[in-house]
XYZ file of C-alpha atoms in Angstrom:
472
model
C 47.797 56.803 62.532
C 50.803 58.366 60.866
C 51.161 56.847 57.419
C 54.006 58.390 55.458
C 53.868 57.427 51.803
C 56.863 59.425 50.515
C 60.539 59.912 51.308
C 62.374 63.253 51.324
C 64.963 63.886 48.590
C 66.361 67.134 47.171
C 64.014 69.378 49.129
C 60.810 67.561 48.142
C 58.586 64.677 49.191
C 58.846 62.038 46.472
C 57.660 58.494 45.852
C 60.003 55.677 46.794
C 61.163 53.172 44.195
C 60.764 50.445 46.811
C 57.791 48.157 47.077
C 55.322 48.197 49.937
C 55.389 49.785 53.342
C 56.807 48.985 56.784
C 54.379 49.072 59.703
C 55.374 50.848 62.915
C 54.015 49.117 66.028
C 53.121 50.862 69.293
C 55.211 49.263 72.044
C 52.536 49.694 74.686
C 49.489 48.481 72.770
C 51.063 46.151 70.189
C 48.910 47.879 67.551
C 50.090 49.506 64.332
C 50.523 53.260 64.834
C 51.839 54.212 61.403
C 53.821 53.158 58.357
C 56.734 54.300 56.207
C 57.978 53.498 52.692
C 60.153 50.418 52.328
C 62.933 52.192 50.489
C 65.408 50.828 47.951
C 69.015 51.155 46.831
C 67.879 53.327 43.918
C 66.292 55.723 46.435
C 69.688 55.993 48.110
C 71.337 56.691 44.742
C 68.892 59.555 44.103
C 69.452 60.961 47.604
C 73.233 60.757 47.275
C 73.121 62.526 43.915
C 71.090 65.337 45.492
C 73.426 65.597 48.468
C 76.489 65.622 46.221
C 75.024 68.362 44.041
C 74.164 70.467 47.097
C 77.530 70.009 48.794
C 79.555 72.631 46.926
C 77.138 75.430 47.737
C 76.353 74.331 51.325
C 79.997 73.733 52.229
C 80.832 77.281 51.100
C 77.894 78.843 52.967
C 79.252 81.254 55.608
C 79.304 79.807 59.103
C 76.941 82.533 60.288
C 74.348 81.421 57.728
C 74.633 77.764 58.723
C 74.236 78.858 62.327
C 70.966 80.649 61.532
C 69.542 77.434 60.109
C 70.552 75.517 63.233
C 68.860 78.113 65.448
C 65.663 77.847 63.405
C 65.826 74.054 63.591
C 66.130 74.259 67.366
C 63.116 76.562 67.560
C 61.044 74.275 65.340
C 62.015 71.197 67.380
C 60.924 72.983 70.531
C 57.646 74.036 68.935
C 56.818 70.392 68.145
C 58.253 68.991 71.377
C 54.974 67.621 72.739
C 54.180 65.902 69.463
C 57.683 64.384 69.234
C 57.500 63.131 72.829
C 54.122 61.495 72.212
C 55.242 59.806 68.998
C 58.429 58.391 70.526
C 56.576 57.245 73.648
C 54.507 55.125 71.286
C 57.339 53.961 69.060
C 59.884 53.146 71.776
C 57.720 52.718 74.893
C 59.473 55.324 77.061
C 56.818 56.862 79.356
C 55.697 60.325 78.355
C 57.326 62.120 81.301
C 60.741 60.737 80.410
C 60.054 61.034 76.689
C 59.325 64.744 77.035
C 62.555 65.370 78.954
C 64.857 63.033 77.022
C 63.452 61.951 73.658
C 62.210 65.440 72.764
C 64.365 67.584 75.045
C 67.817 66.275 74.128
C 67.492 66.717 70.337
C 66.471 70.365 70.673
C 69.212 70.950 73.237
C 71.834 69.352 71.032
C 70.824 71.397 68.015
C 71.107 74.596 70.046
C 74.502 73.486 71.376
C 75.820 73.015 67.841
C 74.484 76.443 66.893
C 76.109 78.118 69.894
C 79.444 76.385 69.307
C 79.703 77.991 65.892
C 80.248 81.334 67.671
C 83.713 80.208 68.725
C 84.604 77.090 66.717
C 87.971 77.529 64.978
C 87.936 76.294 61.389
C 91.505 77.380 60.672
C 94.824 78.082 62.365
C 98.359 79.242 61.559
C 101.202 76.746 62.074
C 104.497 78.258 60.960
C 104.244 79.021 57.264
C 101.099 76.881 56.906
C 97.468 77.810 57.016
C 95.657 74.734 58.362
C 91.959 74.614 57.557
C 89.223 72.239 58.645
C 86.835 71.489 55.815
C 83.597 69.468 55.672
C 84.233 65.827 54.841
C 81.517 65.779 52.159
C 78.349 63.725 51.819
C 77.533 61.947 55.087
C 75.452 58.794 55.324
C 73.815 58.648 58.769
C 72.373 55.338 59.977
C 70.625 55.606 63.335
C 69.060 53.309 65.979
C 65.663 53.072 67.626
C 66.294 53.469 71.363
C 66.857 57.250 71.448
C 65.908 57.797 67.827
C 65.723 61.559 67.326
C 68.545 62.269 69.780
C 70.875 60.005 67.820
C 69.767 61.564 64.554
C 70.501 65.107 65.770
C 73.904 64.064 67.159
C 74.820 63.218 63.583
C 72.737 65.609 61.516
C 73.352 68.652 63.721
C 77.120 68.131 63.802
C 77.284 67.452 60.066
C 75.222 70.537 59.196
C 77.385 72.691 61.459
C 80.493 71.351 59.738
C 79.102 72.115 56.286
C 78.299 68.573 55.166
C 75.232 67.317 53.320
C 73.355 64.284 54.588
C 71.511 61.115 53.609
C 69.701 59.744 56.663
C 68.385 56.231 57.192
C 66.518 56.062 60.504
C 65.672 52.792 62.211
C 62.665 51.207 60.558
C 61.435 50.222 64.039
C 61.071 53.811 65.291
C 61.140 56.064 62.213
C 58.139 58.375 62.558
C 60.123 60.986 64.498
C 62.585 61.210 61.594
C 59.743 62.099 59.255
C 58.737 64.881 61.639
C 62.333 66.130 61.422
C 62.185 66.082 57.627
C 59.001 68.165 57.806
C 60.893 70.597 60.039
C 63.857 70.725 57.635
C 61.444 71.630 54.843
C 59.630 74.176 56.993
C 62.809 76.110 57.887
C 63.848 76.231 54.245
C 67.061 74.245 54.405
C 68.496 74.307 50.856
C 67.413 71.435 48.638
C 69.657 68.380 48.827
C 71.371 69.320 52.079
C 69.196 66.884 54.078
C 67.681 63.756 52.565
C 65.656 60.980 54.233
C 65.404 57.436 52.879
C 63.520 54.958 55.025
C 63.873 51.205 54.813
C 65.774 48.231 56.157
C 69.446 47.866 56.986
C 70.192 45.121 54.451
C 68.699 47.231 51.650
C 69.015 50.958 52.432
C 71.754 50.778 55.055
C 73.955 48.599 52.870
C 73.442 50.920 49.898
C 74.576 53.878 52.015
C 77.696 52.213 53.406
C 78.835 51.011 49.975
C 77.945 54.024 47.820
C 81.125 55.516 46.268
C 79.819 59.103 46.447
C 79.214 58.988 50.189
C 82.348 60.331 51.847
C 81.582 59.272 55.421
C 79.236 56.908 57.246
C 78.204 57.635 60.820
C 76.521 54.583 62.317
C 74.970 53.862 65.695
C 73.693 50.385 66.440
C 74.797 46.884 67.283
C 78.432 45.806 67.132
C 77.488 43.086 64.641
C 75.919 45.590 62.237
C 78.730 48.083 62.837
C 81.322 45.551 61.688
C 79.343 45.019 58.488
C 79.127 48.781 57.875
C 82.874 49.208 58.409
C 83.697 46.313 56.086
C 81.440 47.669 53.347
C 82.754 51.212 53.738
C 86.351 49.974 53.481
C 85.790 49.113 49.809
C 85.688 52.824 48.987
C 87.992 53.920 51.854
C 85.355 56.259 53.260
C 85.501 57.745 56.740
C 83.557 55.742 59.327
C 82.325 56.655 62.817
C 80.809 53.855 64.889
C 78.898 54.064 68.174
C 78.123 50.476 69.086
C 77.191 48.325 72.043
C 78.121 48.510 75.707
C 78.306 46.425 78.850
C 79.115 49.131 81.307
C 80.437 48.464 84.794
C 79.306 50.499 87.785
C 81.923 50.217 90.542
C 80.614 50.798 94.057
C 83.634 51.218 96.320
C 83.624 50.065 99.933
C 83.376 53.588 101.352
C 80.251 54.516 99.363
C 76.880 55.146 101.003
C 75.202 51.946 99.795
C 71.674 52.933 100.811
C 71.926 56.055 98.663
C 73.938 54.851 95.679
C 72.698 51.309 94.998
C 69.196 52.542 93.965
C 70.822 55.163 91.757
C 72.938 52.460 90.156
C 69.790 50.458 89.509
C 68.228 53.478 87.781
C 71.367 53.805 85.613
C 70.649 50.257 84.445
C 66.880 50.543 84.044
C 66.435 53.901 82.243
C 64.414 53.438 79.053
C 63.665 49.901 80.312
C 67.334 49.076 79.918
C 67.313 49.928 76.206
C 70.324 52.186 76.545
C 73.786 51.456 75.143
C 75.387 53.186 78.154
C 73.272 51.305 80.719
C 75.245 50.366 83.838
C 74.298 46.703 83.646
C 77.169 45.277 85.727
C 77.160 46.501 89.324
C 80.484 45.707 90.997
C 80.387 45.634 94.800
C 82.936 44.530 97.455
C 82.538 40.916 98.615
C 82.656 42.193 102.176
C 79.361 44.056 101.624
C 77.855 41.887 98.887
C 74.765 40.689 100.754
C 73.964 44.242 101.846
C 74.213 45.488 98.258
C 71.933 42.721 96.973
C 69.335 43.427 99.641
C 69.193 47.113 98.767
C 69.067 46.400 95.031
C 66.221 43.919 95.456
C 64.180 46.441 97.429
C 64.780 49.097 94.784
C 63.876 46.736 91.952
C 60.689 45.602 93.650
C 59.732 49.239 94.193
C 60.210 50.007 90.499
C 56.868 50.390 88.770
C 56.043 49.506 85.173
C 53.128 51.014 83.344
C 51.451 52.618 80.385
C 53.832 54.892 78.440
C 51.030 57.401 77.884
C 50.675 58.018 81.620
C 52.743 60.631 83.429
C 55.219 59.339 85.993
C 58.701 57.931 86.561
C 57.768 54.306 85.875
C 59.272 51.999 83.264
C 57.523 51.361 79.973
C 57.640 48.307 77.749
C 60.419 47.150 75.471
C 60.138 48.242 71.864
C 59.079 45.009 70.169
C 58.212 41.339 70.501
C 61.640 40.459 69.111
C 63.345 42.512 71.809
C 61.119 40.987 74.501
C 62.021 37.497 73.323
C 65.718 38.422 73.306
C 65.614 39.663 76.913
C 63.733 36.556 78.047
C 66.394 34.393 76.418
C 69.129 36.220 78.334
C 67.288 35.854 81.633
C 67.008 32.119 80.967
C 70.723 31.947 80.101
C 71.549 33.630 83.381
C 69.536 31.040 85.273
C 71.026 28.174 83.261
C 74.594 29.357 83.957
C 74.052 29.507 87.716
C 73.168 33.117 88.478
C 70.338 33.629 90.940
C 67.248 35.722 90.161
C 66.658 37.770 93.303
C 64.112 40.153 91.750
C 61.935 39.960 88.663
C 62.710 37.145 86.281
C 60.946 35.506 83.386
C 57.575 36.561 82.011
C 55.555 39.766 82.049
C 54.702 41.791 85.159
C 51.274 41.033 86.568
C 48.556 43.104 84.923
C 50.641 43.922 81.842
C 49.887 41.105 79.455
C 49.468 43.531 76.520
C 52.600 45.430 75.542
C 56.194 44.260 75.592
C 56.680 44.650 79.345
C 59.512 42.986 81.272
C 59.892 42.498 85.000
C 62.650 44.715 86.477
C 65.217 42.005 87.158
C 68.266 41.597 89.387
C 70.725 38.713 89.240
C 73.036 37.834 92.142
C 75.915 35.351 92.258
C 77.050 36.540 88.837
C 80.604 35.944 87.671
C 82.080 38.068 84.937
C 82.487 35.137 82.535
C 78.713 34.499 82.380
C 76.811 35.432 79.252
C 74.686 37.994 81.103
C 77.901 39.733 82.238
C 79.539 39.786 78.808
C 76.760 40.374 76.263
C 74.502 43.390 75.853
C 70.958 42.479 76.920
C 69.117 45.764 76.250
C 66.503 45.211 78.930
C 66.022 46.052 82.646
C 68.377 43.330 83.850
C 71.084 44.085 86.425
C 73.963 41.714 87.249
C 75.649 42.154 90.640
C 79.276 40.988 90.691
C 81.530 40.801 93.745
C 85.170 41.885 93.905
C 87.996 41.555 96.426
C 89.669 44.959 96.317
C 89.934 48.091 94.182
C 92.398 46.572 91.705
C 90.137 43.545 91.298
C 87.151 45.812 90.632
C 89.012 47.657 87.884
C 90.186 44.352 86.394
C 86.603 43.062 86.234
C 85.284 46.346 84.855
C 87.841 46.270 82.027
C 87.292 42.567 81.305
C 84.827 43.241 78.489
C 84.775 43.506 74.728
C 83.053 46.841 75.219
C 84.052 50.226 76.583
C 81.277 52.765 76.155
C 80.393 53.985 79.635
C 80.659 53.201 83.333
C 80.328 54.568 86.821
C 82.223 54.878 90.096
C 80.799 55.609 93.545
C 82.911 56.520 96.561
C 82.778 58.669 99.670
C 86.054 60.182 98.466
C 85.793 62.106 95.191
C 89.544 61.948 94.519
C 89.534 58.187 95.000
C 86.587 57.847 92.639
C 88.337 59.964 89.999
C 91.495 57.858 90.308
C 89.465 54.708 89.629
C 87.632 56.380 86.725
C 90.970 57.167 85.077
C 91.828 53.451 85.052
C 88.600 52.346 83.394
C 88.947 51.574 79.678
C 85.787 53.266 78.541
C 84.701 56.397 76.678
C 82.746 57.940 79.564
C 82.546 57.483 83.329
C 79.915 58.946 85.647
C 81.696 59.786 88.901
C 79.411 59.845 91.952
C 76.392 60.302 89.721
C 77.735 63.066 87.500
C 74.969 64.108 85.127
C 74.950 63.657 81.336
C 76.606 66.551 79.502
C 75.397 67.098 75.931
C 78.488 69.203 75.121
C 80.956 66.486 76.208
C 82.339 63.925 73.728
C 80.422 60.657 73.505
C 81.835 57.433 72.070
C 83.553 54.198 72.899
C 86.711 52.204 73.322
C 87.291 48.675 71.978
C 84.240 47.096 70.300
C 82.019 49.941 71.446
C 83.289 51.749 68.350
C 85.333 54.802 67.405
C 84.645 58.435 66.747
C 82.946 60.967 69.007
C 79.605 62.766 69.008
C 78.253 65.854 70.804
C 79.671 69.309 71.378
C 82.775 70.488 69.520
C 83.918 66.881 69.051
C 80.626 66.255 67.282
C 81.492 68.938 64.721
C 85.138 67.896 64.482
C 84.063 64.368 63.510
C 82.661 65.650 60.213
C 85.724 67.713 59.241
C 88.960 66.882 57.481
C 92.196 68.838 57.607
C 94.091 70.624 54.844
C 97.400 72.457 55.137
C 98.411 75.223 52.693
C 102.059 76.240 52.776
C 102.959 79.824 51.985
């Protein structure tokens, strides 16, 4: 059990003003694995005051000094990698093999990337008679989700620290234990008091206090589109900078010249990773009508071969969803798909046989899906793939872009140039072309209602800077 009874403000562990605690439930066992303080708006006020007081000194700290802290943070994250992977496997349900590579590996990698970028990042330039400088935006409120919890925290915290900002972090109350490990690491490496502050609690209480606080200069939020709209509306009252990374309903276009036997299973994996609890999940597979039945057959075989199992066991299987609420949500979407006329060709309602304990879902494939169905338009956040037919390339692009969202997507073709041409026409922030791998130094963010702003790499530092020109 990991029971944290204090929050982290101004370089010290302190009691929360809030009442009670929030239990953290293990996704695989449905048992409580820890607890955190149920923080309050007054906790946020204390954290913001500390961050504001620390900003002047931290923002003027030489880049080389900030870089040294980032290097030490990377080393400390690596040293506790096994512990982080184990904790997140419990919190989120991602099996330990994947959790080690992704949930623990990506945060450390991102922190090192930010540190390395400071070797060459240009904070000022000459334009005519002007010196143009990029300065830290100020106090940053970071509100993060539960699906890749520490990765999303480091995307914000690492970039903000590199830029010279101070931070008030509210992690998801569903998967917060990893954030407390990070706070322990921040303390261990000696980050100056007030530069990083952690206030745990709920969105309506702590999150709302962050987005509305007049001394927070910027809010960086990752989560649902519904919550993102509320954050943006609240932040508008004080005209603070906002970055939003929201939902997705990504299309994976399989062109007629692709090797279906090879790429359809890969497309299924791009939907199912983290049991589908991924904002970039390729949940709409678009295939030519002329090869539709073939695509469905291959997808069904791949889905039926997909194993689910205990997150504590090594292997490439799928774990459970994070909570009973999320399990209920996914079941509701599967039922909606059936009710609207889509056909379950793999998986479906209920839990997989032998997995009655834990929030497990059957790896599911829907055929006969049209793009106007609920399961094709709304984010499900579970291992549910919709296969949609198209007539020709233009029709595929039309269907792919017929979405409120625009976060990610994919294209598969036997011709790389053709695939790139299609990728250019997709209205989305990222496209994986013929299985191109995730790049932690490339910008990440969305179009349309998937949000605005970019994380990762130099763009992830740029997001926390503002520009001043001085004429001479």
